[in-house]
PDB file of C-alpha atoms in Angstrom:
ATOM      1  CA  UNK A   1     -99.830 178.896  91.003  1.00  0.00           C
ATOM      2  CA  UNK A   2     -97.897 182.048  93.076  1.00  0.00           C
ATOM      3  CA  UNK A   3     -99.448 182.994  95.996  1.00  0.00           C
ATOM      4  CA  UNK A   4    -100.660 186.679  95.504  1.00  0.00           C
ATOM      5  CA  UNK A   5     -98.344 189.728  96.308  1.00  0.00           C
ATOM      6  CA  UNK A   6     -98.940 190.871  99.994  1.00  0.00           C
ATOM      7  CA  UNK A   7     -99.345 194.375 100.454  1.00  0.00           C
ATOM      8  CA  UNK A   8     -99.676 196.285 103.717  1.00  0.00           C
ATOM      9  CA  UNK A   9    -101.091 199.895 103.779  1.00  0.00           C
ATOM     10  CA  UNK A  10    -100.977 202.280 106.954  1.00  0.00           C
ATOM     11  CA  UNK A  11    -102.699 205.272 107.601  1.00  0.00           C
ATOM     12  CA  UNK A  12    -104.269 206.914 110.657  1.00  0.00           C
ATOM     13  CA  UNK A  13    -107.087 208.212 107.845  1.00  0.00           C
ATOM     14  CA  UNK A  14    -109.477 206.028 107.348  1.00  0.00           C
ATOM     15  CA  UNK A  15    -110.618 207.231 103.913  1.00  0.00           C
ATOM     16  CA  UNK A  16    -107.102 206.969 102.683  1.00  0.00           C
ATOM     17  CA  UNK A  17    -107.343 203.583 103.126  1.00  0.00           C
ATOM     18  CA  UNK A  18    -110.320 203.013 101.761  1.00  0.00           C
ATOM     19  CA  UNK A  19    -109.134 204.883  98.666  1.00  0.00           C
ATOM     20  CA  UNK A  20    -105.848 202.475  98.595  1.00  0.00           C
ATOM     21  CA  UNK A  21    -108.037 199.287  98.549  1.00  0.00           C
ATOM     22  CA  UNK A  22    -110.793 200.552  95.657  1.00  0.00           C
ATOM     23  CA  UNK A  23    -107.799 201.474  93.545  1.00  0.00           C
ATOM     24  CA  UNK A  24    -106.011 198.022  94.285  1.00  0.00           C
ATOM     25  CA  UNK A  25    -109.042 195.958  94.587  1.00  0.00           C
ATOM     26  CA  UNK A  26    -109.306 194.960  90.843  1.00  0.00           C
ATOM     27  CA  UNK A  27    -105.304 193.976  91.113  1.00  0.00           C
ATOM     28  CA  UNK A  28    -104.485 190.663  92.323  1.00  0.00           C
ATOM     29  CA  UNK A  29    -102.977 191.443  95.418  1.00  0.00           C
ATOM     30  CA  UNK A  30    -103.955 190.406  99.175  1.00  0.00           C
ATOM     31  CA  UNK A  31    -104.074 193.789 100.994  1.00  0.00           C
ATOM     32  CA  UNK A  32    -103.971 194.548 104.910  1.00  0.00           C
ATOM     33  CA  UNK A  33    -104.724 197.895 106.580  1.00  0.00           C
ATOM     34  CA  UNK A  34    -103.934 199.615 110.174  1.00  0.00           C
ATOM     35  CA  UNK A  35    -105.027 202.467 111.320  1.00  0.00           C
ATOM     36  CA  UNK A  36    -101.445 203.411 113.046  1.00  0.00           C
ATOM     37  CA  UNK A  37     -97.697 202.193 113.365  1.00  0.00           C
ATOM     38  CA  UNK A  38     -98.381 199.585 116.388  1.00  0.00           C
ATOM     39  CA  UNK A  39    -101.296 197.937 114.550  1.00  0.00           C
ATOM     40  CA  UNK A  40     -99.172 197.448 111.585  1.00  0.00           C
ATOM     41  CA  UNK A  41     -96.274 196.174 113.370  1.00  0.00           C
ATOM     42  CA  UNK A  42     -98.699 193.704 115.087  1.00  0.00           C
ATOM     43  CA  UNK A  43    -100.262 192.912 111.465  1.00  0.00           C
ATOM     44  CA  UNK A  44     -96.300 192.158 110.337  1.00  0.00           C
ATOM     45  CA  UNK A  45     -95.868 190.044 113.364  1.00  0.00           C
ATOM     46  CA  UNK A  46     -98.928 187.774 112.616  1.00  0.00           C
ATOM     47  CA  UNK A  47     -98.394 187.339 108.651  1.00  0.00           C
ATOM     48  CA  UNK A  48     -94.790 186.484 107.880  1.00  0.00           C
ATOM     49  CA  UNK A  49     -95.596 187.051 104.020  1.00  0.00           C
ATOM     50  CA  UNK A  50     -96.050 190.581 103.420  1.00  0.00           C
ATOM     51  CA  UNK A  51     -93.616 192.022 101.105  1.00  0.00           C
ATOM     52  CA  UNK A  52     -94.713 195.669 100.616  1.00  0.00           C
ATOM     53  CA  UNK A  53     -95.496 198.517 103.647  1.00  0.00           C
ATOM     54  CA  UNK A  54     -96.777 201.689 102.072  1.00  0.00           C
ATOM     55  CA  UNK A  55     -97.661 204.224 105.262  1.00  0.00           C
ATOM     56  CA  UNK A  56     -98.335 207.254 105.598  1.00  0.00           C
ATOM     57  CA  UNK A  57     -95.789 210.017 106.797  1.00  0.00           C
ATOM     58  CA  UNK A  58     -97.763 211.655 109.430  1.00  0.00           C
ATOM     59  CA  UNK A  59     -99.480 209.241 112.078  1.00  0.00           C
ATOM     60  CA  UNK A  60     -99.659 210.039 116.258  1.00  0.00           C
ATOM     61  CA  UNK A  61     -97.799 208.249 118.376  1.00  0.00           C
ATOM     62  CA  UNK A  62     -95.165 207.085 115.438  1.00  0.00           C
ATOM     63  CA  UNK A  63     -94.529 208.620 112.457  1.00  0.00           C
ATOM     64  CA  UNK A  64     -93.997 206.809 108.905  1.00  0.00           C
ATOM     65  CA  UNK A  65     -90.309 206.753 109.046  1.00  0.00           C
ATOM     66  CA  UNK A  66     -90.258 205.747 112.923  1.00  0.00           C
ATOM     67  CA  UNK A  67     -92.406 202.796 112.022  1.00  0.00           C
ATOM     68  CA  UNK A  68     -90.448 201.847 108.906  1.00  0.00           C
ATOM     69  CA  UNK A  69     -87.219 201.788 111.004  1.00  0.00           C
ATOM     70  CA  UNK A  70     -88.732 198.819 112.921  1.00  0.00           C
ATOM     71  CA  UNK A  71     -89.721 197.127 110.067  1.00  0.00           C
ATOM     72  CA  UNK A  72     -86.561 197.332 108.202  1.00  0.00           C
ATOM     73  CA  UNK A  73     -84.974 195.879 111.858  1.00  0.00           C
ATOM     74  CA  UNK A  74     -87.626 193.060 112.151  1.00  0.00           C
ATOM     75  CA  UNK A  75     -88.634 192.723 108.705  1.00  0.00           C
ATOM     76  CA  UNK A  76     -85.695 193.620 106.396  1.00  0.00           C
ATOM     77  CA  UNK A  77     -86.366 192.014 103.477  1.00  0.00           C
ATOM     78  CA  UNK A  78     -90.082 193.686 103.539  1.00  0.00           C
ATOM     79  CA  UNK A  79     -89.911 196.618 100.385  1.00  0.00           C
ATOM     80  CA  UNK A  80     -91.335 200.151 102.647  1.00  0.00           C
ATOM     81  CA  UNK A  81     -92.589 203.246 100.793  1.00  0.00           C
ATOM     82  CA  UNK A  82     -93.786 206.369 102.542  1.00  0.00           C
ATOM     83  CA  UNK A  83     -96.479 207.956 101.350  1.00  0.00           C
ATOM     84  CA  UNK A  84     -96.478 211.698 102.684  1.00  0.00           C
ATOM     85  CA  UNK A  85     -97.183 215.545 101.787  1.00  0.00           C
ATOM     86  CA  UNK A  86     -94.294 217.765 100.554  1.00  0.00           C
ATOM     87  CA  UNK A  87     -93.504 219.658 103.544  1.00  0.00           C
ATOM     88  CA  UNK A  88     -92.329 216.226 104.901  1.00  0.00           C
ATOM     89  CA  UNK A  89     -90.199 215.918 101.951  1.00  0.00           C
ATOM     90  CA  UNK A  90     -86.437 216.345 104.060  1.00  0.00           C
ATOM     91  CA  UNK A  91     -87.405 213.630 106.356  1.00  0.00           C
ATOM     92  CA  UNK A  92     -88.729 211.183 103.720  1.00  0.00           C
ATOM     93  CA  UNK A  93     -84.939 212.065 101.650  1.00  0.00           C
ATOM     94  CA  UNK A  94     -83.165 211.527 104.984  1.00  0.00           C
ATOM     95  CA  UNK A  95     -84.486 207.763 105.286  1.00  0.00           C
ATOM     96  CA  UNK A  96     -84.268 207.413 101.857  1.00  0.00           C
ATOM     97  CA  UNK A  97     -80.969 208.035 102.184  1.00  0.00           C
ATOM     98  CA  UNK A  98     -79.890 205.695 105.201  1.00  0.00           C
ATOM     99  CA  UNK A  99     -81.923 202.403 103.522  1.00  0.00           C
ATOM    100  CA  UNK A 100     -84.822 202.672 105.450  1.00  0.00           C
ATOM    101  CA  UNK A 101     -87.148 203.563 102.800  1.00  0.00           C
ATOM    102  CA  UNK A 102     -87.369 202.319  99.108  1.00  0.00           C
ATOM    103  CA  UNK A 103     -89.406 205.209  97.827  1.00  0.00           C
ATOM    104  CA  UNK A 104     -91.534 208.278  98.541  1.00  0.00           C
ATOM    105  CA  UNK A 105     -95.072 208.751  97.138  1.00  0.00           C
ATOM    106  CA  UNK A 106     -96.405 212.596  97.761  1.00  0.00           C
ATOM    107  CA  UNK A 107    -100.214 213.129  98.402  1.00  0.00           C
ATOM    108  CA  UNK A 108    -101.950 213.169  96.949  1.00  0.00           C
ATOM    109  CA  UNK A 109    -101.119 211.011  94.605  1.00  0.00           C
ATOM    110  CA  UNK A 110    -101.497 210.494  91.167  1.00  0.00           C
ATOM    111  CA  UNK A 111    -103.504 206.765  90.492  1.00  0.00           C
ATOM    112  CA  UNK A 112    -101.251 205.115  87.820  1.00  0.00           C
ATOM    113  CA  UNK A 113     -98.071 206.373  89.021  1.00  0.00           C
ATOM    114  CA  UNK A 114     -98.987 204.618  92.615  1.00  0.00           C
ATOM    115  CA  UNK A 115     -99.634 201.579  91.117  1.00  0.00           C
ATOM    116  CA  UNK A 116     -96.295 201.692  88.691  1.00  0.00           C
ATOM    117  CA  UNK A 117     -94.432 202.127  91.998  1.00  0.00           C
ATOM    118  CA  UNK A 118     -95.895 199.412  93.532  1.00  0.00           C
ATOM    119  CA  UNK A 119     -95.671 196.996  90.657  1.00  0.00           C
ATOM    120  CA  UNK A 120     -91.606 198.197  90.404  1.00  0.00           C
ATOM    121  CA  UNK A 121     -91.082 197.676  94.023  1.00  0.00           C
ATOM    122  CA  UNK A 122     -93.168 194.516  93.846  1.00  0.00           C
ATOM    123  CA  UNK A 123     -90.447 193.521  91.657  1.00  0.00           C
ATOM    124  CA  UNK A 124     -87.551 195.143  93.296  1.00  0.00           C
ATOM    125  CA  UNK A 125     -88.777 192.496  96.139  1.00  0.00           C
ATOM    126  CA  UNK A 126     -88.678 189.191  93.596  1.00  0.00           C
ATOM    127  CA  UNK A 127     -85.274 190.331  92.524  1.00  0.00           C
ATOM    128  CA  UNK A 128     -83.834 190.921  96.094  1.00  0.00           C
ATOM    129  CA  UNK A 129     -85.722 186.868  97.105  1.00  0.00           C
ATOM    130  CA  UNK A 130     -84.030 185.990  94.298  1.00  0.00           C
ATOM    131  CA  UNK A 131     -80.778 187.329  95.014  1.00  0.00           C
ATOM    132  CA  UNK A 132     -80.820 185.674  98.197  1.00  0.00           C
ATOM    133  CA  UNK A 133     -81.628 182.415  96.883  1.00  0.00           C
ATOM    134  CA  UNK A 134     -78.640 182.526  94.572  1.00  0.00           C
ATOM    135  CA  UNK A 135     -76.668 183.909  97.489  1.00  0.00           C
ATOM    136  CA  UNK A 136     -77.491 181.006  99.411  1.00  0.00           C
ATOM    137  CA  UNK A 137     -77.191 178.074  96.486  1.00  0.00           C
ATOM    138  CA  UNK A 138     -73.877 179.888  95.767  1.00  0.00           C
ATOM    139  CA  UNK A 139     -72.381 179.508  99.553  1.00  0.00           C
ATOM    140  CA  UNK A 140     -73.704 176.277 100.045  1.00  0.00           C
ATOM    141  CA  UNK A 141     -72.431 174.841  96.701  1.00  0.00           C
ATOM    142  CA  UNK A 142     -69.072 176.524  97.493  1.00  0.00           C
ATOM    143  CA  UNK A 143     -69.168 174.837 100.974  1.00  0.00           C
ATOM    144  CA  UNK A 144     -69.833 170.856  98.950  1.00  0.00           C
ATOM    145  CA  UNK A 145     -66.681 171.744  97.037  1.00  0.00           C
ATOM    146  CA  UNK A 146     -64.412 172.680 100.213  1.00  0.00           C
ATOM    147  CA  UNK A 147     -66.155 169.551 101.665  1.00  0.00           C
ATOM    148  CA  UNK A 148     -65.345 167.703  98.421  1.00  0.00           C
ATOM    149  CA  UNK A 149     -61.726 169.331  98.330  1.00  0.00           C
ATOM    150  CA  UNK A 150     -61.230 168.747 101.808  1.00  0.00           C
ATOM    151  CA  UNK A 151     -61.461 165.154 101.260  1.00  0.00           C
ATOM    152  CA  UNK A 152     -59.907 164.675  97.850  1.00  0.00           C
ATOM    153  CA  UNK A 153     -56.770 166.089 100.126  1.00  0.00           C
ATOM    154  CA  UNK A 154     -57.447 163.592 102.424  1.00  0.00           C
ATOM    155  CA  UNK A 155     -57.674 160.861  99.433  1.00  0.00           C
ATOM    156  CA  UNK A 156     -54.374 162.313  98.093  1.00  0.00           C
ATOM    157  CA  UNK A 157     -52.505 162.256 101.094  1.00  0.00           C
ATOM    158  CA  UNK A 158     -53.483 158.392 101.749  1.00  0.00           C
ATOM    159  CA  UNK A 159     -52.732 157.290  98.018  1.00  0.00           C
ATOM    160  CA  UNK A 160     -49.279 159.051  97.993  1.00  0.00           C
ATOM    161  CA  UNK A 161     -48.748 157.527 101.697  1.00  0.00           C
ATOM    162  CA  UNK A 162     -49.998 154.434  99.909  1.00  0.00           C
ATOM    163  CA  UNK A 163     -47.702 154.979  97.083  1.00  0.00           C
ATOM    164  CA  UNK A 164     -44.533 155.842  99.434  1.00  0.00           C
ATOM    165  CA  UNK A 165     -44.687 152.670 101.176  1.00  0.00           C
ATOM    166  CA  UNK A 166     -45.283 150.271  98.055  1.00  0.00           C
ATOM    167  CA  UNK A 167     -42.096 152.152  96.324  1.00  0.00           C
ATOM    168  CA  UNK A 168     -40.088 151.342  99.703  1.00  0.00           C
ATOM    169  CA  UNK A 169     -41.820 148.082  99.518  1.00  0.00           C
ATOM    170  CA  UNK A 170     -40.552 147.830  95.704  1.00  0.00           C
ATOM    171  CA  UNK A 171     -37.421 148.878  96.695  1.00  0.00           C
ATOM    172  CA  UNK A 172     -36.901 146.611  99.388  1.00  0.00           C
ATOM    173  CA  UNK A 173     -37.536 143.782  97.065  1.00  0.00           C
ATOM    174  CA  UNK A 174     -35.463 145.009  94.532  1.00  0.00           C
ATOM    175  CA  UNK A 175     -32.713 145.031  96.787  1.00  0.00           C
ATOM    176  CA  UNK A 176     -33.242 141.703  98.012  1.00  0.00           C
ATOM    177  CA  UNK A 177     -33.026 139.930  94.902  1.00  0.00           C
ATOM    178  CA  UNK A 178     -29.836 142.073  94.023  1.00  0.00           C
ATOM    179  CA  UNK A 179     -27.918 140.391  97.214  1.00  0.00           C
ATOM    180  CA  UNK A 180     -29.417 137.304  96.003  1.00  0.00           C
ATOM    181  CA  UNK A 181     -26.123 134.712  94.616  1.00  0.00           C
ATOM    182  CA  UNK A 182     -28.597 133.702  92.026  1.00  0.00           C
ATOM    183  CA  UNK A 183     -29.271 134.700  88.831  1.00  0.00           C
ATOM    184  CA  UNK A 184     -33.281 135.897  88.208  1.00  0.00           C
ATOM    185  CA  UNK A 185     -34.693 136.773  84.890  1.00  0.00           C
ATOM    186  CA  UNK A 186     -38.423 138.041  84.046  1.00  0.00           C
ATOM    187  CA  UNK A 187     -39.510 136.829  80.105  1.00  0.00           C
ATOM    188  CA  UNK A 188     -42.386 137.957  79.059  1.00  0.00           C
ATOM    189  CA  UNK A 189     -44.917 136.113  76.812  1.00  0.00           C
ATOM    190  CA  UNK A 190     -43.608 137.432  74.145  1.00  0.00           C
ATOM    191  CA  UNK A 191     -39.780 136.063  74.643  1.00  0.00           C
ATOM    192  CA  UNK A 192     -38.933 139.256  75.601  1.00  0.00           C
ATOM    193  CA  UNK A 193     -36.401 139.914  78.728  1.00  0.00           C
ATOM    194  CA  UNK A 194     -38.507 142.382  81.291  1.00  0.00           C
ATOM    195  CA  UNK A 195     -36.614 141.572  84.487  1.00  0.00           C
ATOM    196  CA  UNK A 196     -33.115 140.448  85.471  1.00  0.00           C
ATOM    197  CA  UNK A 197     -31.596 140.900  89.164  1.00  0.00           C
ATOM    198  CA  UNK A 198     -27.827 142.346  89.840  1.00  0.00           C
ATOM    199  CA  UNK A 199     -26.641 138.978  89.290  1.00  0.00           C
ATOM    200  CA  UNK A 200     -28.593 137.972  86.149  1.00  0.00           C
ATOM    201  CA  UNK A 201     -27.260 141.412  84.051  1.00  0.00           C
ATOM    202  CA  UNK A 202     -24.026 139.877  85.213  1.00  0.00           C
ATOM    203  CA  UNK A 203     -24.567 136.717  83.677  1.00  0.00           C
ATOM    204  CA  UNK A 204     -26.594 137.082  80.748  1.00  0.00           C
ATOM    205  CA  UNK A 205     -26.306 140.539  79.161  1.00  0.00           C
ATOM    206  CA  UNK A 206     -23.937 140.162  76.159  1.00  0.00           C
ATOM    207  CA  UNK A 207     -20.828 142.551  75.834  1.00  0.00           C
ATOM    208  CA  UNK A 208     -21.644 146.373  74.918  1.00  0.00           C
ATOM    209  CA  UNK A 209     -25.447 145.050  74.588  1.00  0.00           C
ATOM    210  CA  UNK A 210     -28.683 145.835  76.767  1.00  0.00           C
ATOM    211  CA  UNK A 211     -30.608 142.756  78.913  1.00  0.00           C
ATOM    212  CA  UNK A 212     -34.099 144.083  78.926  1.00  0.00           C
ATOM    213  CA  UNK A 213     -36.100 144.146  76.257  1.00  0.00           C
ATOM    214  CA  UNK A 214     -33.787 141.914  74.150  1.00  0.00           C
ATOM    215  CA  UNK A 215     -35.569 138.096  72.818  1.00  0.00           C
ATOM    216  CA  UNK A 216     -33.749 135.637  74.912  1.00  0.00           C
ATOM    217  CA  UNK A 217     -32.385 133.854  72.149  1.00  0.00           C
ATOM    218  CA  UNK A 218     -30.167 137.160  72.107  1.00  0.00           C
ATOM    219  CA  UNK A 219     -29.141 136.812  75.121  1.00  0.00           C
ATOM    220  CA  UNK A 220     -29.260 133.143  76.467  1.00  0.00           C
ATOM    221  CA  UNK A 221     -27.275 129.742  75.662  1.00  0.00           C
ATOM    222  CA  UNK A 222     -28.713 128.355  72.891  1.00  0.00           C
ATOM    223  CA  UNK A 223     -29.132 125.198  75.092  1.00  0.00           C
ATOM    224  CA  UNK A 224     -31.441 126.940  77.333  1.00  0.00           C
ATOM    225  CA  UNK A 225     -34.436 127.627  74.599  1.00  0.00           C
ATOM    226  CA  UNK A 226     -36.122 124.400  74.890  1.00  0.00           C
ATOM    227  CA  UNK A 227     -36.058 124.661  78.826  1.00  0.00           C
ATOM    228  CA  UNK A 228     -38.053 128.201  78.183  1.00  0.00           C
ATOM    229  CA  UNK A 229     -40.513 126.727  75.815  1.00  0.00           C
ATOM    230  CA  UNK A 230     -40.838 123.926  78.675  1.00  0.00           C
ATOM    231  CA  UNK A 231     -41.615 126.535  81.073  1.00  0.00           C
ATOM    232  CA  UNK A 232     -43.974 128.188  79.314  1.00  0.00           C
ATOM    233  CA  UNK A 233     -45.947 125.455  78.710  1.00  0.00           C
ATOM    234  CA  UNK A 234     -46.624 124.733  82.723  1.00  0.00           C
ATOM    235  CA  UNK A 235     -43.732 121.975  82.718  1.00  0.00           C
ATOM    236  CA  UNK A 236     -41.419 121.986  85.821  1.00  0.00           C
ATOM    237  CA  UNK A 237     -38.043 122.744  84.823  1.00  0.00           C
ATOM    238  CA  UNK A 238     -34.443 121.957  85.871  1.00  0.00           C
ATOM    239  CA  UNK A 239     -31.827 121.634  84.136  1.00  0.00           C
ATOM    240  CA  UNK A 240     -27.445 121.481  84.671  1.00  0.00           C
ATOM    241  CA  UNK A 241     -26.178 123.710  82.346  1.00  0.00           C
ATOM    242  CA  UNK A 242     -22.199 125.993  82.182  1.00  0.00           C
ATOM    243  CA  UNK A 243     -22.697 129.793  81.625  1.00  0.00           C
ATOM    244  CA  UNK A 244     -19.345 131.651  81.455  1.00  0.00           C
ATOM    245  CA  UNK A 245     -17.821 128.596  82.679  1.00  0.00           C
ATOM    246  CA  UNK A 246     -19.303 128.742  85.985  1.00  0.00           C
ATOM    247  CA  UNK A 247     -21.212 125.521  86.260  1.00  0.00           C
ATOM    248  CA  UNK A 248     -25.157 126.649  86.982  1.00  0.00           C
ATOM    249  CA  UNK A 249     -28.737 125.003  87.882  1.00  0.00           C
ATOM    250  CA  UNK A 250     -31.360 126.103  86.073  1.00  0.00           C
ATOM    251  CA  UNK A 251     -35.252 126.415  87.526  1.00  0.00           C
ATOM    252  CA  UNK A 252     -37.852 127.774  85.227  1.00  0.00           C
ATOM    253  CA  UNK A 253     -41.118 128.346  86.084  1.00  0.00           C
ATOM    254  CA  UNK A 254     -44.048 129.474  84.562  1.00  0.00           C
ATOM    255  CA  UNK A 255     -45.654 132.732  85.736  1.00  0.00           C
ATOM    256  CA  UNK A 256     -49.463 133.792  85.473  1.00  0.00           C
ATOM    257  CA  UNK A 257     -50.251 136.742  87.829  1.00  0.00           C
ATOM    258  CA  UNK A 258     -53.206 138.650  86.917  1.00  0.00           C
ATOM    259  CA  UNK A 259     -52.827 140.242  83.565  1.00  0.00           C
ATOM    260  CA  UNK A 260     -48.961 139.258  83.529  1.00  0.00           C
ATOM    261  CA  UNK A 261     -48.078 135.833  81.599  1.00  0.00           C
ATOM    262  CA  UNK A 262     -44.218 134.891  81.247  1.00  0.00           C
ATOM    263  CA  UNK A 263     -41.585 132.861  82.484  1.00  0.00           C
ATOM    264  CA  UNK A 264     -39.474 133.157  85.831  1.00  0.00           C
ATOM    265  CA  UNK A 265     -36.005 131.286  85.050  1.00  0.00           C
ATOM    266  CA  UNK A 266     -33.508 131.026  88.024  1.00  0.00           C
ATOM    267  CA  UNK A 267     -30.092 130.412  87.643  1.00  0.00           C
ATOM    268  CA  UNK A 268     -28.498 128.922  90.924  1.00  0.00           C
ATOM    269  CA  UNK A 269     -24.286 128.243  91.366  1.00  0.00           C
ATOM    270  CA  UNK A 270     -23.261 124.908  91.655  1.00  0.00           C
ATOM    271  CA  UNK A 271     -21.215 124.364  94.552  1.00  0.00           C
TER     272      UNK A 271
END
């Protein structure tokens, strides 16, 4: 359950105030009174919940819009209403008009009306708390997702460093088994050619045809089959064998490397 709406009423006339607190008392509100602007202040200063400051316009030693300047410096948040007569009227419209007060009551004053305005600036409070809270979940949701940008940047710039050095790792290898004076070739589980090195396109890839992706039986000595079947099956391979009539040693091996199943045949010059 809410805590009750905190109301604060000032007035050097006693009477007044007694009049505020009959007409309020049925209302469930928790209602403070002083008897000038210092004792309210000092009220303000020892409950941090009020919301409302109704005072009157005409006080000595600080008038109603004197006071209300202080609260809206201390207290800004607090909704102030001046109640007042209507040859005050010019002053009350002045502070109106710079933000110090929310609203201006005349005296007397009619009942209902007073407590409408209260009720609406009651309100006018709840809407301005809520405002804030928004406000507040707003800037510090917008500061988790510049925290949460700021480090999927930092993620970014790590994988594509990551990236950059595996390619120029890649491409290291790659060139490295180009240079090689040995044929290489990649065969998939399927008999499928995935991989052949600068010497092993040389070797193998048929006239006006394409290496990868062709079945090997495409592509290799008819001779060589059984070896790959041999290979494939976990046997260790090596065979003497002429391609292009360049007398060759063949090494096949069988490959299993994580989700990758094939066969790694090597073709070596014989000297």
């Amino acid at each position: 359950m809410e805590n009750p709406a905190q109301i604060l009423f000032v007035d050097d006339e006693k009477n007044v105030l007694k009049a505020l607190q009959r007409l309020f008392m049925d209302d469930e509100y928790e209602l403070f009174t002083a008897n000038s602007g210092p004792e309210g202040l000092d009220i303000l200063r020892q409950e941090s919940g009020i919301q409302l400051v109704v005072t009157d316009y005409r006080m000595p030693q600080m008038n109603g819009v004197d006071f209300l300047q202080e609260v809206s410096k201390h207290w800004p948040e607090t909704v102030r209403i001046v109640l007042s007569g209507f040859a005050d009227t010019a002053a009350v419209v002045s502070a109106i008009n710079e933000g110090q007060v929310y609203r201006f009551v005349g005296k007397p004053w009619n009942d209902e009306d007073l407590r409408q305005t209260i009720r609406q600036a009651l309100h006018h409070y709840q809407l301005q708390r809520k405002n804030e809270l928004l406000l507040q979940q707003l800037k510090n949701t917008n500061e988790e997702l510049q925290s949460v940008n700021d480090n999927l940047e930092l993620l970014v710039k790590e994988r594509t460093a990551n990236l950059v050095l595996r390619n120029q790792a890649l491409l290291i290898a790659q060139n490295i088994l180009d240079a090689m004076p040995t044929a290489v070739m990649g065969i998939d589980s399927c008999k499928m050619v995935v991989y052949a090195n600068h010497m092993g396109r040389h070797l193998f890839t048929p006239p006006h045809d394409l290496l990868l992706g062709a079945q090997i039986d495409e592509v290799l000595p008819q001779n060589l089959l059984p070896l790959v079947a041999g290979a494939a099956r976990g046997d260790t391979i090596s065979e003497q064998t002429v391609i292009q009539d360049r007398p060759m040693r063949i090494l096949g091996s069988k490959l299993r490397a994580q989700d990758q199943e094939g066969v790694i045949l090597i073709a070596i010059p014989e000297i």
